[in-house]
Short mmCIF file of C-alpha atoms in Angstrom, two decimals:
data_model
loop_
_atom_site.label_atom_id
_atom_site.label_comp_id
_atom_site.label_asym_id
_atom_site.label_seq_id
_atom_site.Cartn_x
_atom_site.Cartn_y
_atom_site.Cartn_z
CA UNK A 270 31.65 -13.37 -0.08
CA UNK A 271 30.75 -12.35 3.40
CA UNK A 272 28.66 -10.14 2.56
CA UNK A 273 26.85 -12.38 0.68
CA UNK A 274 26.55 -14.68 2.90
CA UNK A 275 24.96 -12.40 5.70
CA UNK A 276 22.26 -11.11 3.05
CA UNK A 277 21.57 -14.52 2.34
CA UNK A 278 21.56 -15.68 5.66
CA UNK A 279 19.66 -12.73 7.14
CA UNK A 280 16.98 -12.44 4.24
CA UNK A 281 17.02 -14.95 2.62
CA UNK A 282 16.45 -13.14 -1.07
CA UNK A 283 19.14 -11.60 -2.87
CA UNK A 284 16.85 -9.14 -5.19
CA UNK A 285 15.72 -6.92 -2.20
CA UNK A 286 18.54 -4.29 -2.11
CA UNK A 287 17.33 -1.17 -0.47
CA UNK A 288 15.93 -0.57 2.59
CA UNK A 289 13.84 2.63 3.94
CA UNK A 290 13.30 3.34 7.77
CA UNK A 291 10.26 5.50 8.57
CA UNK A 292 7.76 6.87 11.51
CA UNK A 293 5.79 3.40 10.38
CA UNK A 294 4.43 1.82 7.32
CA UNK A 295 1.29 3.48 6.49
CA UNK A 296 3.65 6.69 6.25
CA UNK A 297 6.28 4.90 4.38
CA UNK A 298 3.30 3.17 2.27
CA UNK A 299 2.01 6.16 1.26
CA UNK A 300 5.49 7.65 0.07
CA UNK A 301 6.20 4.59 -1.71
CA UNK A 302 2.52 5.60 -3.45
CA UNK A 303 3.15 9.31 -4.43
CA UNK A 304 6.70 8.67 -6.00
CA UNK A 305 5.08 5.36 -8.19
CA UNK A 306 2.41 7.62 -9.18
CA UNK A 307 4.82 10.23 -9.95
CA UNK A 308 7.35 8.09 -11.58
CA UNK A 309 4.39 6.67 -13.30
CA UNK A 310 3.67 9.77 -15.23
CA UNK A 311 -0.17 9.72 -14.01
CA UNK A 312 -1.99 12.63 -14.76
CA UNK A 313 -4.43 14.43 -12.00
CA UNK A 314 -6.85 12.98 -14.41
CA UNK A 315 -6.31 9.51 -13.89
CA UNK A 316 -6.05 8.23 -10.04
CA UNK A 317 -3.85 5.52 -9.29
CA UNK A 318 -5.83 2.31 -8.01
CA UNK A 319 -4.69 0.89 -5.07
CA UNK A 320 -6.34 -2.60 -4.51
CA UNK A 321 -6.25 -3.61 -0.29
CA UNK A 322 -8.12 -6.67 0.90
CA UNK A 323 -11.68 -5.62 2.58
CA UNK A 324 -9.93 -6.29 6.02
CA UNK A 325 -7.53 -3.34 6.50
CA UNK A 326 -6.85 -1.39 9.53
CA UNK A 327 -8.68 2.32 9.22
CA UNK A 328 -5.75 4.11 11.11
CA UNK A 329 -3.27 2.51 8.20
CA UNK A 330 -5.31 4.49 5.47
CA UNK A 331 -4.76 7.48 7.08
CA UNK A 332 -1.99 8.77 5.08
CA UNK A 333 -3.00 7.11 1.74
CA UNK A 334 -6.75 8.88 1.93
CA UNK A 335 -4.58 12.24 1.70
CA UNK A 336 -3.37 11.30 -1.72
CA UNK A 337 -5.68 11.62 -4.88
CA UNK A 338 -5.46 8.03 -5.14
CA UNK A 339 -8.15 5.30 -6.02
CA UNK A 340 -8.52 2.79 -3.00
CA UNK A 341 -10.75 -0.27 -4.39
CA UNK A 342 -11.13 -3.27 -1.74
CA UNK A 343 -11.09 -6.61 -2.69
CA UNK A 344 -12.58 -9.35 -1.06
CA UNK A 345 -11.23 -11.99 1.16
CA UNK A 346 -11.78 -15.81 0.78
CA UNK A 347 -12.14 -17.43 4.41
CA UNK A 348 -8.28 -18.07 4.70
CA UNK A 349 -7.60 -14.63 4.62
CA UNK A 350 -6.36 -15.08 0.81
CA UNK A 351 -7.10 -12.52 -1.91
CA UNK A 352 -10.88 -13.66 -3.37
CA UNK A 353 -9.13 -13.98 -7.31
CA UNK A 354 -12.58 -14.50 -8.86
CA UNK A 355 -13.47 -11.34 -7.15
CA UNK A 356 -10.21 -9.09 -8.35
CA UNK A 357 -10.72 -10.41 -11.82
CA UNK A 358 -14.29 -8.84 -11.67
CA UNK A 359 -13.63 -5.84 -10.48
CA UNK A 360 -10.44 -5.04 -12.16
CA UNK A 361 -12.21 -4.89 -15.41
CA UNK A 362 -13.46 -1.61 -14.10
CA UNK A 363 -10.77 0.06 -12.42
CA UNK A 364 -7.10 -0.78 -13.57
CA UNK A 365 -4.75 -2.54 -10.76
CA UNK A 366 -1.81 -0.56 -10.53
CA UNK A 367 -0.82 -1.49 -7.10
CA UNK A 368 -1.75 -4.76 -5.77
CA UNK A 369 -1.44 -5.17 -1.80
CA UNK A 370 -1.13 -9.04 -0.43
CA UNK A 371 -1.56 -8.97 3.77
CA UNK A 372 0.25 -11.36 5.66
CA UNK A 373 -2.85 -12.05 8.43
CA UNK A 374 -1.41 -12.40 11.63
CA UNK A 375 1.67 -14.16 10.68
CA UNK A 376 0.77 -16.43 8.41
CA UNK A 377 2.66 -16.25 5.28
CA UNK A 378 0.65 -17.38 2.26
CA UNK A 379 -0.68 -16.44 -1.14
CA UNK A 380 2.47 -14.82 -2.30
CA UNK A 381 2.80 -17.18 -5.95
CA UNK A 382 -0.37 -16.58 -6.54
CA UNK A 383 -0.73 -12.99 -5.82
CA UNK A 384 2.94 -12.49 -8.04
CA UNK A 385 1.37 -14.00 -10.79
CA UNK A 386 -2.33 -11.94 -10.11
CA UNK A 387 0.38 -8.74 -10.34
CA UNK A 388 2.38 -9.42 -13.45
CA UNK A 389 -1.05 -10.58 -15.43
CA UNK A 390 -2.55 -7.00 -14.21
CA UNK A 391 0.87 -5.01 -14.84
CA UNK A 392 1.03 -3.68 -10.75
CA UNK A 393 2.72 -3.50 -8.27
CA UNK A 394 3.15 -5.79 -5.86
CA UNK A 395 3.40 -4.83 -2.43
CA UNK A 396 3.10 -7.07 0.73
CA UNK A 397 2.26 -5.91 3.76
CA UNK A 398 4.42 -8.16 6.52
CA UNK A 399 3.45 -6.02 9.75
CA UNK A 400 2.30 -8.86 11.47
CA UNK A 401 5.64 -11.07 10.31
CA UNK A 402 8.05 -10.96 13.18
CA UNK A 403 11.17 -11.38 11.04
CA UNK A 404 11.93 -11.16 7.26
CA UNK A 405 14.21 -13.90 8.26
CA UNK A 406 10.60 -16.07 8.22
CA UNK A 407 10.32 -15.38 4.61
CA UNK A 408 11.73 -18.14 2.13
CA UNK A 409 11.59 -16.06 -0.96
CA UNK A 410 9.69 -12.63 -1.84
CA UNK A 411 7.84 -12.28 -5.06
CA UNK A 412 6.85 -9.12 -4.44
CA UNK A 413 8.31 -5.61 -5.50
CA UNK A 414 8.43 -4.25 -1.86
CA UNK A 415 7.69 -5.52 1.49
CA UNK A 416 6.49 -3.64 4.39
CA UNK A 417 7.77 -4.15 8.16
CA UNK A 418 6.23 -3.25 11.77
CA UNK A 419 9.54 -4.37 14.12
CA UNK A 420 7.80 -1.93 16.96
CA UNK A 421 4.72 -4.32 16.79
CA UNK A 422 6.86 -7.28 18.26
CA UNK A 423 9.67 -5.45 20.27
CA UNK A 424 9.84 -2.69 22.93
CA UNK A 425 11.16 -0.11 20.61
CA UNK A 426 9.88 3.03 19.23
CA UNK A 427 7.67 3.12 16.20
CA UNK A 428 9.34 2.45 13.11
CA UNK A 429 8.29 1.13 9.47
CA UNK A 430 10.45 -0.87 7.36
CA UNK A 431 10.12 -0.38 3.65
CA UNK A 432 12.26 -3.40 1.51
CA UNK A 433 12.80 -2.61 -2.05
CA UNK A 434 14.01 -4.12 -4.82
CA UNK A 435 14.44 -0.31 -6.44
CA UNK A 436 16.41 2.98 -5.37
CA UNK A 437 13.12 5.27 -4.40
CA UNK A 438 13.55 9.13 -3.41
CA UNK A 439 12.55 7.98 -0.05
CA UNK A 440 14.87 10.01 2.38
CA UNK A 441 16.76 7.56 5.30
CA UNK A 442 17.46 4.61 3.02
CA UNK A 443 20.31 2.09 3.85
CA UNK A 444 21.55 0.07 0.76
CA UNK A 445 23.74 -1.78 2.78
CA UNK A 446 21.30 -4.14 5.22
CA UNK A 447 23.81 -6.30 6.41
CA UNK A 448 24.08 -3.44 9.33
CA UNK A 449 20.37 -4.31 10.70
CA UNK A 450 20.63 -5.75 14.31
CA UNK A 451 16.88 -6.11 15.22
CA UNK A 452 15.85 -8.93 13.03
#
């Protein structure tokens, strides 16, 4: 019951039960990429599309630009929120089979929406909380994983936190999160 009680208190969802530690997230991102597409069964002849809002940082695409993946962009609405009338355009030429929602400097929104944009499309959903202090500021997740920058907001060294709701063959995993003392 204690247990419980911590993951509850600390995270505030109970379906998020692994958690990866990593160099940062573009690193972990990209890992998370090559074992879906690998899982996945894609062949070399079909690429993987990752959909990422317009507004990304460059130096985050560094290690997904070394996998033969898709990257398609998507455009933003003026609140930072996925353009839908956009996605549905485009994704009637390129398949979504990873969907990326960004957290803008803080501000959580657009998750509902972008769950149900992810199921419709059969993708993942992935959201990028880099600029989210705390997962404790997170009411409930939608999403299949959720991405972490704790070295962004504290003097520590780099690190990337990967939340999943799925085992991955990510090396340095901790199922038991309860043992986190920075958030």
């Amino acid at each position: 019951k204690k247990q419980n009680y911590i993951r509850e208190k600390l995270y505030n969802f109970n379906e998020i039960k692994y958690l990866y530690i990593g160099n940062n997230c573009s690193e972990l991102l990209s890992k998370l990429i090559l074992q879906k597409k690998s899982k996945n069964n894609i062949s070399p002849n079909n690429k993987m599309n990752i959909y990422l809002p317009g507004y990304f940082c460059g130096q985050s695409l560094r290690f997904l630009r070394a996998i033969d993946i898709k990257i398609c962009f998507y455009k933003l609405t003026d609140e930072l929120l996925p353009d839908y009338k956009h996605l549905e355009e485009i994704s009637h030429t390129n398949k979504v089979d990873v969907f990326i929602l960004v957290h803008y400097f803080g501000r959580i929104k657009g998750q509902e929406e972008a769950s149900v944009f992810a199921k419709d499309n059969k993708s993942i959903l992935i959201e990028d909380c880099t600029h989210i202090i705390s997962p404790n500021l997170l009411k409930k997740t939608y999403s299949d994983f959720l991405l972490f920058s704790p070295y962004k907001h504290f003097n520590i060294p780099p690190i990337g936190l990967l939340f999943s709701k799925e085992k991955l063959g990510i090396k340095s995993y901790y199922k038991n999160q309860n043992k986190l003392w920075f958030f």
